[in-house]
């Protein structure tokens, strides 16, 4: 458990699997106005999604990560669209708790591993997936999921590589999420649909809470106890309990 500037406690995570197990959906978010960061994160928590991936696609992203990390108890904040070693250093300094990359070139991978943060490295081919597995990274982001072959492709991967576990992202929608989540090698999915840009601009936080609530209701695999179990992540003696699935 860590204590932030407001004195509130926030959850911590220690492994990539922890990241996949927090919620059925990781909201992938672009924040253009740093003032939106805290209410947006709070809206997700309110809807039952205690995780957010803030992408480095805007100039406000680093400040947004910093604000959410320091001001929103109860959410795990990660950095997405991490493309190079310099960005790894920046997001670590901002307080990101996990890293997500769209692909896994060697220098990026090395610095991301060196950061010590849980990492979801991007992969879309079997060769990339196996190279990551060789480096000990068996939990991966399958990106771009639909464009790379969709569920049919990932299902074929499960045959020779049952040890690999994925967060498919890219083209996943509320309509297709349940199908992805039923797959044995899928731990959660990522998507932008929980935080539509117009809702963010209009500061329609209720809409985002509603979308989060619907996403939190998705079931993973045969697990029916979503958010039922309170399991401590990281060091059980010090970490705050956050909701996890029973899978
Ligand atoms: O920025 C990154 O690092 C990415 O990997 C891209 C995002 O994951 C996709 O933009 C998801 O977008 P949707 O298909 O709208 O859900």
PDB file of C-alpha atoms in Angstrom, residues 64-241:
ATOM      1  CA  UNK A  64      -2.554  13.212 -16.370  1.00  0.00           C
ATOM      2  CA  UNK A  65      -0.723  10.101 -15.175  1.00  0.00           C
ATOM      3  CA  UNK A  66       0.864  12.088 -12.379  1.00  0.00           C
ATOM      4  CA  UNK A  67      -2.484  13.486 -11.230  1.00  0.00           C
ATOM      5  CA  UNK A  68      -4.292  10.173 -11.293  1.00  0.00           C
ATOM      6  CA  UNK A  69      -1.389   8.441  -9.544  1.00  0.00           C
ATOM      7  CA  UNK A  70      -1.342  11.030  -6.796  1.00  0.00           C
ATOM      8  CA  UNK A  71      -4.996  11.972  -6.434  1.00  0.00           C
ATOM      9  CA  UNK A  72      -7.243   8.998  -7.231  1.00  0.00           C
ATOM     10  CA  UNK A  73      -7.256   6.316  -4.587  1.00  0.00           C
ATOM     11  CA  UNK A  74      -8.456   2.959  -5.745  1.00  0.00           C
ATOM     12  CA  UNK A  75      -7.326   3.023  -9.357  1.00  0.00           C
ATOM     13  CA  UNK A  76      -4.286   1.397 -10.920  1.00  0.00           C
ATOM     14  CA  UNK A  77      -2.831   3.763 -13.516  1.00  0.00           C
ATOM     15  CA  UNK A  78      -0.677   2.610 -16.394  1.00  0.00           C
ATOM     16  CA  UNK A  79       0.991   4.306 -19.330  1.00  0.00           C
ATOM     17  CA  UNK A  80       0.115   3.245 -22.874  1.00  0.00           C
ATOM     18  CA  UNK A  81       1.616   3.999 -26.285  1.00  0.00           C
ATOM     19  CA  UNK A  82       5.068   3.790 -24.706  1.00  0.00           C
ATOM     20  CA  UNK A  83       7.343   3.832 -27.742  1.00  0.00           C
ATOM     21  CA  UNK A  84      10.915   4.354 -26.502  1.00  0.00           C
ATOM     22  CA  UNK A  85      13.316   4.368 -23.535  1.00  0.00           C
ATOM     23  CA  UNK A  86      12.927   8.102 -22.884  1.00  0.00           C
ATOM     24  CA  UNK A  87       9.181   7.665 -22.466  1.00  0.00           C
ATOM     25  CA  UNK A  88       9.744   4.765 -20.089  1.00  0.00           C
ATOM     26  CA  UNK A  89      11.750   7.066 -17.811  1.00  0.00           C
ATOM     27  CA  UNK A  90       9.122   9.805 -18.062  1.00  0.00           C
ATOM     28  CA  UNK A  91       6.177   7.614 -17.145  1.00  0.00           C
ATOM     29  CA  UNK A  92       8.064   6.004 -14.265  1.00  0.00           C
ATOM     30  CA  UNK A  93       8.764   9.505 -12.926  1.00  0.00           C
ATOM     31  CA  UNK A  94       5.090  10.417 -13.381  1.00  0.00           C
ATOM     32  CA  UNK A  95       4.052   7.486 -11.190  1.00  0.00           C
ATOM     33  CA  UNK A  96       2.773   4.964 -13.709  1.00  0.00           C
ATOM     34  CA  UNK A  97       2.209   1.529 -12.169  1.00  0.00           C
ATOM     35  CA  UNK A  98       2.386  -0.516 -15.358  1.00  0.00           C
ATOM     36  CA  UNK A  99       3.533  -0.093 -18.953  1.00  0.00           C
ATOM     37  CA  UNK A 100       1.848  -1.004 -22.223  1.00  0.00           C
ATOM     38  CA  UNK A 101       3.594  -0.950 -25.583  1.00  0.00           C
ATOM     39  CA  UNK A 102       2.001  -1.406 -29.011  1.00  0.00           C
ATOM     40  CA  UNK A 103       5.044  -3.364 -30.244  1.00  0.00           C
ATOM     41  CA  UNK A 104       8.264  -4.666 -28.733  1.00  0.00           C
ATOM     42  CA  UNK A 105      11.461  -3.459 -30.411  1.00  0.00           C
ATOM     43  CA  UNK A 106      14.639  -4.431 -28.489  1.00  0.00           C
ATOM     44  CA  UNK A 107      15.686  -1.082 -26.968  1.00  0.00           C
ATOM     45  CA  UNK A 108      12.166  -0.294 -25.803  1.00  0.00           C
ATOM     46  CA  UNK A 109      11.794  -3.756 -24.359  1.00  0.00           C
ATOM     47  CA  UNK A 110      15.098  -3.562 -22.506  1.00  0.00           C
ATOM     48  CA  UNK A 111      14.280  -0.247 -20.850  1.00  0.00           C
ATOM     49  CA  UNK A 112      10.735  -1.324 -20.043  1.00  0.00           C
ATOM     50  CA  UNK A 113      12.015  -4.477 -18.343  1.00  0.00           C
ATOM     51  CA  UNK A 114      14.683  -2.459 -16.521  1.00  0.00           C
ATOM     52  CA  UNK A 115      11.985  -0.171 -15.104  1.00  0.00           C
ATOM     53  CA  UNK A 116      10.799  -3.043 -12.958  1.00  0.00           C
ATOM     54  CA  UNK A 117       7.163  -2.168 -13.627  1.00  0.00           C
ATOM     55  CA  UNK A 118       4.693  -4.791 -14.787  1.00  0.00           C
ATOM     56  CA  UNK A 119       4.759  -4.716 -18.586  1.00  0.00           C
ATOM     57  CA  UNK A 120       2.239  -5.665 -21.246  1.00  0.00           C
ATOM     58  CA  UNK A 121       4.433  -5.798 -24.347  1.00  0.00           C
ATOM     59  CA  UNK A 122       2.704  -5.604 -27.705  1.00  0.00           C
ATOM     60  CA  UNK A 123       2.872  -8.541 -30.097  1.00  0.00           C
ATOM     61  CA  UNK A 124       0.892  -9.593 -33.145  1.00  0.00           C
ATOM     62  CA  UNK A 125       2.797 -12.540 -34.640  1.00  0.00           C
ATOM     63  CA  UNK A 126       3.834 -15.886 -33.225  1.00  0.00           C
ATOM     64  CA  UNK A 127       7.498 -15.035 -33.693  1.00  0.00           C
ATOM     65  CA  UNK A 128       7.081 -11.845 -31.662  1.00  0.00           C
ATOM     66  CA  UNK A 129       5.101 -13.698 -29.021  1.00  0.00           C
ATOM     67  CA  UNK A 130       7.733 -16.422 -28.722  1.00  0.00           C
ATOM     68  CA  UNK A 131      10.577 -13.898 -28.569  1.00  0.00           C
ATOM     69  CA  UNK A 132       8.812 -12.180 -25.665  1.00  0.00           C
ATOM     70  CA  UNK A 133       8.237 -15.539 -23.980  1.00  0.00           C
ATOM     71  CA  UNK A 134      11.967 -16.252 -24.286  1.00  0.00           C
ATOM     72  CA  UNK A 135      12.538 -13.026 -22.363  1.00  0.00           C
ATOM     73  CA  UNK A 136      10.174 -14.277 -19.672  1.00  0.00           C
ATOM     74  CA  UNK A 137       7.252 -12.136 -20.813  1.00  0.00           C
ATOM     75  CA  UNK A 138       4.359 -14.550 -21.162  1.00  0.00           C
ATOM     76  CA  UNK A 139       1.631 -11.977 -20.548  1.00  0.00           C
ATOM     77  CA  UNK A 140       1.254  -9.797 -23.621  1.00  0.00           C
ATOM     78  CA  UNK A 141      -0.896  -7.268 -25.395  1.00  0.00           C
ATOM     79  CA  UNK A 142      -2.232  -8.760 -28.638  1.00  0.00           C
ATOM     80  CA  UNK A 143      -2.280  -5.687 -30.857  1.00  0.00           C
ATOM     81  CA  UNK A 144      -3.891  -4.745 -33.175  1.00  0.00           C
ATOM     82  CA  UNK A 145      -6.198  -7.578 -32.213  1.00  0.00           C
ATOM     83  CA  UNK A 146      -8.908  -7.522 -34.883  1.00  0.00           C
ATOM     84  CA  UNK A 147      -6.640  -6.426 -37.717  1.00  0.00           C
ATOM     85  CA  UNK A 148      -4.080  -9.130 -36.866  1.00  0.00           C
ATOM     86  CA  UNK A 149      -6.504 -11.987 -37.294  1.00  0.00           C
ATOM     87  CA  UNK A 150      -8.925 -11.600 -34.434  1.00  0.00           C
ATOM     88  CA  UNK A 151     -10.140 -14.419 -32.267  1.00  0.00           C
ATOM     89  CA  UNK A 152      -9.441 -17.037 -34.913  1.00  0.00           C
ATOM     90  CA  UNK A 153      -5.755 -16.138 -34.859  1.00  0.00           C
ATOM     91  CA  UNK A 154      -5.427 -16.021 -31.081  1.00  0.00           C
ATOM     92  CA  UNK A 155      -7.301 -19.279 -30.756  1.00  0.00           C
ATOM     93  CA  UNK A 156      -4.752 -20.906 -33.087  1.00  0.00           C
ATOM     94  CA  UNK A 157      -1.924 -19.505 -30.929  1.00  0.00           C
ATOM     95  CA  UNK A 158      -3.330 -21.285 -27.867  1.00  0.00           C
ATOM     96  CA  UNK A 159      -2.562 -24.673 -29.435  1.00  0.00           C
ATOM     97  CA  UNK A 160       1.247 -24.523 -29.501  1.00  0.00           C
ATOM     98  CA  UNK A 161       1.551 -21.785 -26.847  1.00  0.00           C
ATOM     99  CA  UNK A 162      -0.950 -22.439 -24.052  1.00  0.00           C
ATOM    100  CA  UNK A 163       1.387 -20.713 -21.583  1.00  0.00           C
ATOM    101  CA  UNK A 164       0.821 -17.300 -23.182  1.00  0.00           C
ATOM    102  CA  UNK A 165      -1.847 -14.998 -21.792  1.00  0.00           C
ATOM    103  CA  UNK A 166      -3.160 -11.928 -23.581  1.00  0.00           C
ATOM    104  CA  UNK A 167      -4.925  -8.612 -23.388  1.00  0.00           C
ATOM    105  CA  UNK A 168      -6.291  -8.236 -26.928  1.00  0.00           C
ATOM    106  CA  UNK A 169      -6.614  -4.567 -27.885  1.00  0.00           C
ATOM    107  CA  UNK A 170      -7.386  -2.761 -31.088  1.00  0.00           C
ATOM    108  CA  UNK A 171     -10.805  -3.031 -32.646  1.00  0.00           C
ATOM    109  CA  UNK A 172     -12.348  -4.751 -29.631  1.00  0.00           C
ATOM    110  CA  UNK A 173     -15.866  -3.430 -28.969  1.00  0.00           C
ATOM    111  CA  UNK A 174     -18.698  -4.004 -26.499  1.00  0.00           C
ATOM    112  CA  UNK A 175     -20.192  -6.282 -29.147  1.00  0.00           C
ATOM    113  CA  UNK A 176     -17.094  -8.496 -29.462  1.00  0.00           C
ATOM    114  CA  UNK A 177     -15.644  -8.261 -25.940  1.00  0.00           C
ATOM    115  CA  UNK A 178     -17.595 -11.211 -24.523  1.00  0.00           C
ATOM    116  CA  UNK A 179     -16.310 -13.503 -27.288  1.00  0.00           C
ATOM    117  CA  UNK A 180     -12.722 -12.487 -26.606  1.00  0.00           C
ATOM    118  CA  UNK A 181     -13.156 -12.868 -22.856  1.00  0.00           C
ATOM    119  CA  UNK A 182     -14.467 -16.422 -23.248  1.00  0.00           C
ATOM    120  CA  UNK A 183     -11.122 -17.526 -24.718  1.00  0.00           C
ATOM    121  CA  UNK A 184      -8.833 -19.499 -22.378  1.00  0.00           C
ATOM    122  CA  UNK A 185      -5.744 -17.414 -23.236  1.00  0.00           C
ATOM    123  CA  UNK A 186      -7.429 -14.039 -22.729  1.00  0.00           C
ATOM    124  CA  UNK A 187      -7.261 -12.397 -19.303  1.00  0.00           C
ATOM    125  CA  UNK A 188      -8.900  -9.103 -20.209  1.00  0.00           C
ATOM    126  CA  UNK A 189      -9.373  -6.863 -23.225  1.00  0.00           C
ATOM    127  CA  UNK A 190      -8.373  -3.261 -23.840  1.00  0.00           C
ATOM    128  CA  UNK A 191     -10.484  -0.643 -25.554  1.00  0.00           C
ATOM    129  CA  UNK A 192     -11.252   2.996 -26.018  1.00  0.00           C
ATOM    130  CA  UNK A 193     -15.020   2.670 -25.986  1.00  0.00           C
ATOM    131  CA  UNK A 194     -15.400   3.346 -22.252  1.00  0.00           C
ATOM    132  CA  UNK A 195     -14.217   6.920 -22.660  1.00  0.00           C
ATOM    133  CA  UNK A 196     -15.682   8.393 -25.866  1.00  0.00           C
ATOM    134  CA  UNK A 197     -13.945  11.623 -26.783  1.00  0.00           C
ATOM    135  CA  UNK A 198     -17.188  13.627 -26.927  1.00  0.00           C
ATOM    136  CA  UNK A 199     -18.173  12.447 -23.440  1.00  0.00           C
ATOM    137  CA  UNK A 200     -14.764  13.490 -22.110  1.00  0.00           C
ATOM    138  CA  UNK A 201     -14.903  16.899 -23.792  1.00  0.00           C
ATOM    139  CA  UNK A 202     -18.426  17.454 -22.447  1.00  0.00           C
ATOM    140  CA  UNK A 203     -17.306  16.150 -19.066  1.00  0.00           C
ATOM    141  CA  UNK A 204     -20.177  13.683 -19.114  1.00  0.00           C
ATOM    142  CA  UNK A 205     -18.729  11.578 -16.307  1.00  0.00           C
ATOM    143  CA  UNK A 206     -22.053   9.808 -15.718  1.00  0.00           C
ATOM    144  CA  UNK A 207     -21.932   8.385 -19.220  1.00  0.00           C
ATOM    145  CA  UNK A 208     -18.431   7.075 -18.568  1.00  0.00           C
ATOM    146  CA  UNK A 209     -19.532   5.548 -15.271  1.00  0.00           C
ATOM    147  CA  UNK A 210     -22.373   3.815 -17.134  1.00  0.00           C
ATOM    148  CA  UNK A 211     -20.018   2.440 -19.788  1.00  0.00           C
ATOM    149  CA  UNK A 212     -17.639   1.277 -17.062  1.00  0.00           C
ATOM    150  CA  UNK A 213     -20.465  -0.432 -15.225  1.00  0.00           C
ATOM    151  CA  UNK A 214     -21.430  -2.364 -18.358  1.00  0.00           C
ATOM    152  CA  UNK A 215     -17.792  -3.328 -18.966  1.00  0.00           C
ATOM    153  CA  UNK A 216     -17.326  -4.461 -15.367  1.00  0.00           C
ATOM    154  CA  UNK A 217     -20.242  -6.852 -15.846  1.00  0.00           C
ATOM    155  CA  UNK A 218     -18.441  -8.846 -18.544  1.00  0.00           C
ATOM    156  CA  UNK A 219     -17.396 -12.318 -17.456  1.00  0.00           C
ATOM    157  CA  UNK A 220     -13.996 -13.833 -18.169  1.00  0.00           C
ATOM    158  CA  UNK A 221     -13.773 -17.493 -19.158  1.00  0.00           C
ATOM    159  CA  UNK A 222     -16.037 -19.525 -16.948  1.00  0.00           C
ATOM    160  CA  UNK A 223     -15.563 -17.245 -14.011  1.00  0.00           C
ATOM    161  CA  UNK A 224     -18.829 -15.895 -12.714  1.00  0.00           C
ATOM    162  CA  UNK A 225     -17.523 -14.200  -9.642  1.00  0.00           C
ATOM    163  CA  UNK A 226     -16.277 -10.996 -11.253  1.00  0.00           C
ATOM    164  CA  UNK A 227     -15.256  -8.544  -8.574  1.00  0.00           C
ATOM    165  CA  UNK A 228     -16.544 -10.952  -5.962  1.00  0.00           C
ATOM    166  CA  UNK A 229     -13.191 -11.796  -4.452  1.00  0.00           C
ATOM    167  CA  UNK A 230     -11.186  -9.331  -2.469  1.00  0.00           C
ATOM    168  CA  UNK A 231      -7.625 -10.472  -2.963  1.00  0.00           C
ATOM    169  CA  UNK A 232      -4.594  -8.555  -1.900  1.00  0.00           C
ATOM    170  CA  UNK A 233      -2.179  -7.727  -4.714  1.00  0.00           C
ATOM    171  CA  UNK A 234       1.557  -7.375  -4.261  1.00  0.00           C
ATOM    172  CA  UNK A 235       2.752  -7.867  -0.709  1.00  0.00           C
ATOM    173  CA  UNK A 236      -0.245  -9.203   1.196  1.00  0.00           C
ATOM    174  CA  UNK A 237       0.982  -7.692   4.412  1.00  0.00           C
ATOM    175  CA  UNK A 238       1.089  -4.156   3.049  1.00  0.00           C
ATOM    176  CA  UNK A 239      -0.983  -3.918  -0.105  1.00  0.00           C
ATOM    177  CA  UNK A 240      -4.485  -2.559  -0.209  1.00  0.00           C
ATOM    178  CA  UNK A 241      -7.079  -5.109  -1.235  1.00  0.00           C
TER     179      UNK A 241
END
